[in-house]
Tab-separated table of C-alpha atoms and ligand atoms in Angstrom:
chain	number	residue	atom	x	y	z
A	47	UNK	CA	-13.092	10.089	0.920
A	48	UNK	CA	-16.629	11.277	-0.015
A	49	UNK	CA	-16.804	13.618	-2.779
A	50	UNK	CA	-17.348	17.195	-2.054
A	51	UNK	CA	-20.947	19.176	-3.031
A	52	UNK	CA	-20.389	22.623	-4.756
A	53	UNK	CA	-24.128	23.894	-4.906
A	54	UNK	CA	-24.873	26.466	-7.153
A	55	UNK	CA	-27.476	29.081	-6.588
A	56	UNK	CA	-28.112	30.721	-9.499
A	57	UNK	CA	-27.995	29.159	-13.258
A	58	UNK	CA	-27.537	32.610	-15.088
A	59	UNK	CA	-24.249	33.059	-17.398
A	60	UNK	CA	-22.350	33.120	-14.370
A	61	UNK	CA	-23.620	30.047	-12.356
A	62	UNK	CA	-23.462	28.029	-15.790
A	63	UNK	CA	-19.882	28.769	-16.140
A	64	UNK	CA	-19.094	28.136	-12.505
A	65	UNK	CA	-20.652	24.876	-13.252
A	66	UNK	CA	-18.354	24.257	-16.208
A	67	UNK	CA	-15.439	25.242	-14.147
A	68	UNK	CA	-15.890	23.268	-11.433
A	69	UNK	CA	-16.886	20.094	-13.570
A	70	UNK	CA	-13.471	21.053	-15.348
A	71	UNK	CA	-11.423	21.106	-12.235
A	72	UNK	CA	-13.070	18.457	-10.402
A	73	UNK	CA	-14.043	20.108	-7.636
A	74	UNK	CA	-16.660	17.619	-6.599
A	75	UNK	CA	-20.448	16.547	-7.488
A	76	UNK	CA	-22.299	19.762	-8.595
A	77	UNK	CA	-26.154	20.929	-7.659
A	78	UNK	CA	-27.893	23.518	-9.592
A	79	UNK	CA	-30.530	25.756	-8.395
A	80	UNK	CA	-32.580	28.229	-9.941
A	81	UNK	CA	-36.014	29.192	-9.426
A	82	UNK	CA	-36.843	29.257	-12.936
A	83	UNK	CA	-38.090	25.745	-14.033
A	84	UNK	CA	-36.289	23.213	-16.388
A	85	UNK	CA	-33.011	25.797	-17.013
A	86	UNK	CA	-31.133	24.553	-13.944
A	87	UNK	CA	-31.845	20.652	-15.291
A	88	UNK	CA	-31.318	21.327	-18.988
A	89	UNK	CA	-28.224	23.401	-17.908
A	90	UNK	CA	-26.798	20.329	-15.423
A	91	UNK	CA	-27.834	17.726	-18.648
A	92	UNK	CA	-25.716	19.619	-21.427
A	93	UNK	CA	-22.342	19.925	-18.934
A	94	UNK	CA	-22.746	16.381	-17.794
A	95	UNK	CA	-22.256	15.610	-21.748
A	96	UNK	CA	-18.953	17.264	-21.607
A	97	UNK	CA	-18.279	14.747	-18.957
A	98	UNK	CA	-17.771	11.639	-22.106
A	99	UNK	CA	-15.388	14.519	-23.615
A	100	UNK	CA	-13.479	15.994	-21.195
A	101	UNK	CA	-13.192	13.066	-19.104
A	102	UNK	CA	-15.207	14.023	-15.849
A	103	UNK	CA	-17.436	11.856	-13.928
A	104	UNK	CA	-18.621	14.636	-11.734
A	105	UNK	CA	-22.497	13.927	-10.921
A	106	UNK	CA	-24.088	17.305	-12.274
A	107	UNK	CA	-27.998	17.846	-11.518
A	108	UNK	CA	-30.573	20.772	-11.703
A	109	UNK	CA	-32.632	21.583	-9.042
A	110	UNK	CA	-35.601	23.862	-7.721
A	111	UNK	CA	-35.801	22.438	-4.618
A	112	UNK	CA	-33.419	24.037	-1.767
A	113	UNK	CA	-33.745	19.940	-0.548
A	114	UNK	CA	-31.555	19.324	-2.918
A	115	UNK	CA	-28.344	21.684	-1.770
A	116	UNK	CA	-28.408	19.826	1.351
A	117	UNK	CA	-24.642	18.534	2.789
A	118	UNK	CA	-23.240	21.029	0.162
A	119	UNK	CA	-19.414	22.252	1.159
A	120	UNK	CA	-19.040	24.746	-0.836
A	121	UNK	CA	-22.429	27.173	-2.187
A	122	UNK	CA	-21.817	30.106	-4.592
A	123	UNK	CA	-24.760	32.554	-4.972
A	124	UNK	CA	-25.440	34.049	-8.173
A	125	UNK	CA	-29.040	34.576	-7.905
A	126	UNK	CA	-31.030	37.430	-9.067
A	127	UNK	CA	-31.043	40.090	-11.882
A	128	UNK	CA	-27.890	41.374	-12.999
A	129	UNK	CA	-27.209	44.874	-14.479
A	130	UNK	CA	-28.289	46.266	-17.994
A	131	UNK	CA	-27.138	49.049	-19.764
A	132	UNK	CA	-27.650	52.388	-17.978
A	133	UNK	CA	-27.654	50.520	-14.380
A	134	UNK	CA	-25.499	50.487	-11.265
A	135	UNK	CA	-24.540	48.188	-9.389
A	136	UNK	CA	-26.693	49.693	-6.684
A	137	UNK	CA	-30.033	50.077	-9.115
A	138	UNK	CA	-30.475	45.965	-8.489
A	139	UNK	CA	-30.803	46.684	-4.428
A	140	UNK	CA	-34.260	46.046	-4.103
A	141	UNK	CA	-34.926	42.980	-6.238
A	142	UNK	CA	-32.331	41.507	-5.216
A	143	UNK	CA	-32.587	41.634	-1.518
A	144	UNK	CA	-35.275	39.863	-1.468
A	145	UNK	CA	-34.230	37.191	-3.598
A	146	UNK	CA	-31.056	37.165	-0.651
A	147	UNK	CA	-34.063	36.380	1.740
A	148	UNK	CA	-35.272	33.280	-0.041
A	149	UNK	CA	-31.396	32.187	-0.948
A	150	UNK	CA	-30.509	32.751	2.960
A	151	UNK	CA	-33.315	30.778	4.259
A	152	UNK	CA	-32.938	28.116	2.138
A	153	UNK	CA	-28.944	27.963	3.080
A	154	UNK	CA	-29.894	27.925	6.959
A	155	UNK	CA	-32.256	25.404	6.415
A	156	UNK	CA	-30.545	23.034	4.193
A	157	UNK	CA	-26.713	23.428	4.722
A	158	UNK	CA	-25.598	25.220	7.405
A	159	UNK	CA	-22.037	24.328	7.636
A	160	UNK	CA	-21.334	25.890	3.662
A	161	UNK	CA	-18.518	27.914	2.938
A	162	UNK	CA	-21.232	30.353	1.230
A	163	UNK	CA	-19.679	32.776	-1.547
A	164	UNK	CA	-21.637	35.519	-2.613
A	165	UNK	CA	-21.045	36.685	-6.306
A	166	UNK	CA	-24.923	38.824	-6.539
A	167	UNK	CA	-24.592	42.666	-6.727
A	168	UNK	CA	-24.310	45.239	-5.419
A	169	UNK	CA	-22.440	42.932	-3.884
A	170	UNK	CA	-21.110	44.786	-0.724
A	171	UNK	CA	-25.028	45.237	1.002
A	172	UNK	CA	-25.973	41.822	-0.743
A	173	UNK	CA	-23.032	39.546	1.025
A	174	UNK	CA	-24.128	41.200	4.324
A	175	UNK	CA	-27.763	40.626	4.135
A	176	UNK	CA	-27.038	37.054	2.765
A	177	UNK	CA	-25.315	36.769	5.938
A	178	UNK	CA	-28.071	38.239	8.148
A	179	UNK	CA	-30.696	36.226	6.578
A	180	UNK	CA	-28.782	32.600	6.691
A	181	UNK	CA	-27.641	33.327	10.400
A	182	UNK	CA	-24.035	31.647	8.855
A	183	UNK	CA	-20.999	32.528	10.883
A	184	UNK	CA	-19.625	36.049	9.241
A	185	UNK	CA	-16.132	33.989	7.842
A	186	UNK	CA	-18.069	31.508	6.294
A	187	UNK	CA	-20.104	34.061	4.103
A	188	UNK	CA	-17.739	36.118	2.221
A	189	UNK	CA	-18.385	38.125	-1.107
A	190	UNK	CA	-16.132	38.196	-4.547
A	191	UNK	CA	-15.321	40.957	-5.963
A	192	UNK	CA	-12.011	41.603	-5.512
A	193	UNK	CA	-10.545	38.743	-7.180
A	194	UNK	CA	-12.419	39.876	-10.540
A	195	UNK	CA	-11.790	43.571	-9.360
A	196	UNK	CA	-7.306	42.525	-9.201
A	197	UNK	CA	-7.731	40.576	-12.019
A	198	UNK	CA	-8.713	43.549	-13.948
A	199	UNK	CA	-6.281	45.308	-12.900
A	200	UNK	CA	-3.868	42.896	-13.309
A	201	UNK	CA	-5.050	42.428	-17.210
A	202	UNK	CA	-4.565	46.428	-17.902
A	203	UNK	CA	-1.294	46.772	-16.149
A	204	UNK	CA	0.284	43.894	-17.778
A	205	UNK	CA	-1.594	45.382	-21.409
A	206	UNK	CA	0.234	48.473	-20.503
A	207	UNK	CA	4.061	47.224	-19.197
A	208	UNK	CA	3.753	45.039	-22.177
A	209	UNK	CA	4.282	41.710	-19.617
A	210	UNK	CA	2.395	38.512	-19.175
A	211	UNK	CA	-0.261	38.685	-16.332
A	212	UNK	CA	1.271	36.138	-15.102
A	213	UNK	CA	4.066	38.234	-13.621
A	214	UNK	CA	1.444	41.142	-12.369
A	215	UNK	CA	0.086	41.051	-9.004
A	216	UNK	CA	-2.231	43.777	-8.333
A	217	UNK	CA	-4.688	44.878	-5.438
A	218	UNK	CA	-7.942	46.531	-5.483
A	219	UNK	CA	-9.505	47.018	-1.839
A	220	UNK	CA	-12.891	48.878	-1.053
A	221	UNK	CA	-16.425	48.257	-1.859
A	222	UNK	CA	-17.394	46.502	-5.628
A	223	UNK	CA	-18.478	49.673	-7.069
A	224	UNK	CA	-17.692	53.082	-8.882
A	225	UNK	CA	-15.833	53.802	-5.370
A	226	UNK	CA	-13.432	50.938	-5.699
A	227	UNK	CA	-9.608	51.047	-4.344
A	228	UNK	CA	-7.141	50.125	-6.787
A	229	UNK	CA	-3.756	50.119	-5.179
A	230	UNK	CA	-0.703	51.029	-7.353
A	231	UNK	CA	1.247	50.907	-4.507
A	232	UNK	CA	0.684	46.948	-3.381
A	233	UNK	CA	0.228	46.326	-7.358
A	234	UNK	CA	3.636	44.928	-8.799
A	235	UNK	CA	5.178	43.198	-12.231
A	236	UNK	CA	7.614	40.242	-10.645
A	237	UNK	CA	7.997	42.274	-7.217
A	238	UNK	CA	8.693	46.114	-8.614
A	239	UNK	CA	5.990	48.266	-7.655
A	240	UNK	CA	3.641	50.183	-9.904
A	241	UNK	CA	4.942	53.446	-8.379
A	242	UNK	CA	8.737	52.406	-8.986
A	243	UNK	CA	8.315	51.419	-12.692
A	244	UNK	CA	6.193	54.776	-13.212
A	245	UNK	CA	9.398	56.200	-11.822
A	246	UNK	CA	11.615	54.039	-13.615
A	247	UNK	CA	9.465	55.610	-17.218
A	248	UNK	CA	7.785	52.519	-18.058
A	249	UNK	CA	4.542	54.490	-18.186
A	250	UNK	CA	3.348	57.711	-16.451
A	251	UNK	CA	0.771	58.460	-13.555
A	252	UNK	CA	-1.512	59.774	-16.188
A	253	UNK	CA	-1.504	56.464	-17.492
A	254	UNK	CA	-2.120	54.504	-14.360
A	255	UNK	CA	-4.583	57.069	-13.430
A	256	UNK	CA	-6.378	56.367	-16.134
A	257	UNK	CA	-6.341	52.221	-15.800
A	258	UNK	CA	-7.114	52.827	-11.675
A	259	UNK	CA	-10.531	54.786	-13.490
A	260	UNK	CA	-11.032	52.164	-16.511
A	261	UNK	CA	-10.788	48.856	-13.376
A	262	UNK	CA	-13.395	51.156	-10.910
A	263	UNK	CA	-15.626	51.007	-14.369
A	264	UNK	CA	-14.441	47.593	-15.922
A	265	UNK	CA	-17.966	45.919	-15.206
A	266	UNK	CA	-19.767	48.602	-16.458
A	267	UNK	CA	-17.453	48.587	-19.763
A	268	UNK	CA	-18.800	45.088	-20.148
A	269	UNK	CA	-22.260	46.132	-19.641
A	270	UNK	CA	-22.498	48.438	-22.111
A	271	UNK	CA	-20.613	46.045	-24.584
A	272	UNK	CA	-22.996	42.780	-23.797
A	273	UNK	CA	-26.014	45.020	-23.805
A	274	UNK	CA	-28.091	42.311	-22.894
A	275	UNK	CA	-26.542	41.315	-18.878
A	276	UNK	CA	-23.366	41.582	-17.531
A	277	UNK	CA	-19.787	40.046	-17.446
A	278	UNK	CA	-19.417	36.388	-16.711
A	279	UNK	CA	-16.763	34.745	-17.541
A	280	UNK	CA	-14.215	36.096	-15.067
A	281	UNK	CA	-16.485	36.407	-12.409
A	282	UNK	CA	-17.174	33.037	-12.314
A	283	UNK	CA	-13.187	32.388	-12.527
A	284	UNK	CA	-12.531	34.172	-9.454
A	285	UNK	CA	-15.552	32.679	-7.607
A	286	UNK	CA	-13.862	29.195	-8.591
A	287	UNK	CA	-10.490	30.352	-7.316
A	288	UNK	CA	-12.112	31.388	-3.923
A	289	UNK	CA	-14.015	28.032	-3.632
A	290	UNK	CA	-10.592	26.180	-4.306
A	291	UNK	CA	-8.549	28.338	-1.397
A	292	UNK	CA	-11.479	26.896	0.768
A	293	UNK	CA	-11.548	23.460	-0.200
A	294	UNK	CA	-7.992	22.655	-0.458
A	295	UNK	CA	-7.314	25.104	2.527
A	296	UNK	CA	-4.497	26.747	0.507
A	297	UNK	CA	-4.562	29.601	2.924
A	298	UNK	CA	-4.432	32.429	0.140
A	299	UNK	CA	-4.229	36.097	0.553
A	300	UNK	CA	-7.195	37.032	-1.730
A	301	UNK	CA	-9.013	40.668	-2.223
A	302	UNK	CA	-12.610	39.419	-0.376
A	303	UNK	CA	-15.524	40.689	0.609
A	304	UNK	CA	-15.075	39.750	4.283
A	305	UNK	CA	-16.645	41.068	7.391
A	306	UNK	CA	-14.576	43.461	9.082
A	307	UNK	CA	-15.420	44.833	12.910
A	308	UNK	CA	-12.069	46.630	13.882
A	309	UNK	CA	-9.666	46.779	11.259
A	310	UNK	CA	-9.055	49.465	8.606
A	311	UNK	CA	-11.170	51.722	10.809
A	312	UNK	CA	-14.383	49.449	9.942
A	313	UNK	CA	-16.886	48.555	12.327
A	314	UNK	CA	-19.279	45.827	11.573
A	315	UNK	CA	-19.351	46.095	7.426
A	316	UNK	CA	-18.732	43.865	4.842
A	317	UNK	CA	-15.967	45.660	2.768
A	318	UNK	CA	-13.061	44.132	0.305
A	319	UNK	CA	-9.762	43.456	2.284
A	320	UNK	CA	-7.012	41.093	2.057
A	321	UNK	CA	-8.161	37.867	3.393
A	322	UNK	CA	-6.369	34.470	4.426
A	323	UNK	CA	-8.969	31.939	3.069
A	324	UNK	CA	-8.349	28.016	3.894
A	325	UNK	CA	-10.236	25.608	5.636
A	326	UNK	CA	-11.754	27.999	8.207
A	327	UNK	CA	-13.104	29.910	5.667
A	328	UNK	CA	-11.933	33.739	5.677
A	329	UNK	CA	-9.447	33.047	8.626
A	330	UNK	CA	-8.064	36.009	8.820
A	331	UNK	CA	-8.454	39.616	7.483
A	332	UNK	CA	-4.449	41.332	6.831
A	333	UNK	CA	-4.239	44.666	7.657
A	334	UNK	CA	-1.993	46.639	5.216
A	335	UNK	CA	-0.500	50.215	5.702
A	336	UNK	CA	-2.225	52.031	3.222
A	337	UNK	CA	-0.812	55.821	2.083
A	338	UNK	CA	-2.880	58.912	2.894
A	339	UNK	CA	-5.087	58.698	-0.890
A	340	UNK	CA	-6.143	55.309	-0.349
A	341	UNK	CA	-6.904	55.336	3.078
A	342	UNK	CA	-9.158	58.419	2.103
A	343	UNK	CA	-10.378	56.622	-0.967
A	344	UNK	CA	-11.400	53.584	0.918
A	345	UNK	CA	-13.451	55.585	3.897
A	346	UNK	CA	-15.145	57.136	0.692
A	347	UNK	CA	-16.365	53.417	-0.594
A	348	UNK	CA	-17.044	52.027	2.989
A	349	UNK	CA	-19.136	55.462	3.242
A	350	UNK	CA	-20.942	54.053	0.104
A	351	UNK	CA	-21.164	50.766	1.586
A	352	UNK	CA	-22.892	51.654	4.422
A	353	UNK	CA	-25.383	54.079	2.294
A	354	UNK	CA	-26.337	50.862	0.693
A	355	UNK	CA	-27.160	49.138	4.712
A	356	UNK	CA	-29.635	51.916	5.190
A	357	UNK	CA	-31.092	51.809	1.892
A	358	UNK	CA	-31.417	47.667	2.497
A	359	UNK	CA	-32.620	48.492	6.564
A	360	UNK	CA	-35.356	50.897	4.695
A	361	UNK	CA	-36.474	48.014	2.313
A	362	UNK	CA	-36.486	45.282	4.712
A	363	UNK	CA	-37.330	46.343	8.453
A	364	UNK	CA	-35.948	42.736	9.885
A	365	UNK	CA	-33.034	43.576	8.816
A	366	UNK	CA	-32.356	46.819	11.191
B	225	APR	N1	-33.486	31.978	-6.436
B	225	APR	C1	-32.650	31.357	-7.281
B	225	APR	N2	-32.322	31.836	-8.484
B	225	APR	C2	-32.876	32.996	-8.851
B	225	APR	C3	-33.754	33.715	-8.022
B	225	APR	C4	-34.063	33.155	-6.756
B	225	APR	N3	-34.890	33.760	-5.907
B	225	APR	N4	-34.103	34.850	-8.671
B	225	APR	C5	-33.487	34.845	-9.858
B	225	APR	N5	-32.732	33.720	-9.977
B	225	APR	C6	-31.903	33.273	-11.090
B	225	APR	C7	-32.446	33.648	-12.451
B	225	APR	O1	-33.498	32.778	-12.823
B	225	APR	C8	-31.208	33.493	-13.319
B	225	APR	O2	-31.096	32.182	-13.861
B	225	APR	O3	-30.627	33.892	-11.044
B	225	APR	C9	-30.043	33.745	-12.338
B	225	APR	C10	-29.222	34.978	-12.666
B	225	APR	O4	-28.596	34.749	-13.869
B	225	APR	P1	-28.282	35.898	-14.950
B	225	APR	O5	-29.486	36.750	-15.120
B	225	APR	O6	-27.697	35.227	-16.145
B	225	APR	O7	-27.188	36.811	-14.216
B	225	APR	P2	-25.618	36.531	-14.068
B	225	APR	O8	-24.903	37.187	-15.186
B	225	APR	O9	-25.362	35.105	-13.780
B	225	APR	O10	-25.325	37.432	-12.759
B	225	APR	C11	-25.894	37.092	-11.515
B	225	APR	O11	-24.151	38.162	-10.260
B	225	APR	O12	-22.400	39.571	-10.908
B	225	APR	C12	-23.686	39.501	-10.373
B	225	APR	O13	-24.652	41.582	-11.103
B	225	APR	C13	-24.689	40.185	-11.271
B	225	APR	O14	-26.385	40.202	-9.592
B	225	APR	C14	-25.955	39.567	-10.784
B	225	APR	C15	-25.545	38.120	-10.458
């Protein structure tokens, strides 16, 4: 069986470390674009010399030519400018749209048939204009930011039960910004819900209230640590476990940025939801029954959401 082709957009912190993830794993032969001469090659040329090492034989090039991404499976975006102290999520809208043009033109072009993750913020209005300019079907361009979003989650709950994270399962639902959903109530350590083990005096709602507000503002808390860009390490780890639920159609239930018309009261709008992804991409979006605070909390981040469309209509009139 031919190898697969993980193409890379992107070779920033987080493309390089999606790069050294999927060399790791063995996910197949890896392309890496950027358009920023010689960083892409000398990037692909220093994790190929892991290979000797670590024991991969993955074929890892660099790349500024979209050419080069063609027949790719699997192609995570990560292309553009990414946030510096003092900035939102939502202050990189214009530059990056129109680096989503060229990435989306290039993808239609070169390979169409992609399971095409988008990782560039603000990455609600950024997935969906990926998605208008590569004319992709909508379940094979999803966004992450859930994954990282849970994982977060996961990391402070399990810092404050005292548990490993590998026993915490957590949700967060919404839009990848200040108006995030974390969900106590589908977040659980081994099966008991965060509501039950507040009850049971394990911690207090003050508490979880608080680690809800510190995971809605856990990229920013990065930000301002890093001074210089933003987080990469997880990001790229939960863009790798999204690519693997594709490739090895495992059929996971993962927080994505998926397109929803219908469902949760959302019409049209990419928007994080629980999402079957396997072979056919995102196969299917899972409707949960969500209480009366986070259904109101998540029409407040699909309201920001679709501020975001109009501001991206307003930039870019093909897109309206
Ligand atoms: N095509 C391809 N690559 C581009 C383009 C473009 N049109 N424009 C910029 N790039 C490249 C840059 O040259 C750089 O190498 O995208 C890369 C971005 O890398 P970093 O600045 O290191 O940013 P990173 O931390 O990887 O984050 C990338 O993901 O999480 C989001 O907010 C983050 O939007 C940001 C993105």
């Amino acid at each position: 069986m031919a190898r697969k082709k993980i193409a890379l957009i992107g070779a920033g912190n987080i493309g390089g470390t999606l790069a050294h993830l999927a060399a790791l794993k063995g996910l197949g032969d890896i392309v890496l674009f950027d358009v920023v001469e010689g960083v892409p090659q000398g990037k692909a040329l220093d994790l190929s010399q892991c290979g000797p090492v670590e024991g991969f034989d993955t074929k890892i090039t660099g790349s500024n030519d979209y050419a080069d991404i063609a027949g790719a499976d699997v192609i995570i975006v990560t292309a553009g400018v990414a946030r510096k102290p003092g900035m939102s999520r939502d202050d990189l809208l214009g530059i990056n749209l129109k680096v989503m043009k060229a990435v989306g033109e290039g993808i239609r072009d070169n390979a169409p048939d992609a399971f095409v993750i988008c990782i560039t913020n603000p990455l609600d209005a950024m997935v969906w204009a990926l998605r208008e300019f590569s004319g992709l079907p909508h379940n094979k361009v999803v966004g992450m930011a859930g994954v990282l979003d849970s994982a977060r989650f996961s990391h402070f709950l399990a810092d404050e039960f005292g548990v490993s994270v590998k026993d915490v399962n957590s949700f967060v639902l919404g839009g990848h910004g200040d108006t995030m959903v974390p969900v106590p109530q589908y977040s659980t350590v081994n099966g008991i819900p965060v509501p039950d083990l507040v009850k049971m005096g394990r911690s207090t709602q003050e508490r979880i209230d608080a680690i809800v507000q510190r995971t809605r503002s856990g990229g920013g808390e990065i930000v301002a640590l890093l001074k210089t860009g933003s987080a990469y390490y997880a990001p790229a780890t939960s863009g790798i476990a999204m690519a693997e639920a594709y490739l090895y159609d495992q059929k996971r239930i993962l927080p994505t940025a998926a397109y929803v018309e219908g469902k949760y009261g959302v019409d049209g709008l990419y928007v994080g939801v629980p999402v079957v992804i396997g072979a056919g991409g995102a196969e299917e979006i899972v409707e949960i029954e969500l209480d009366e605070t986070a259904k109101a909390n998540l029409q407040v981040s699909v309201d920001a959401v679709k501020e975001l469309l109009v501001a991206c209509k307003g930039i870019d009139s093909t897109l309206a």
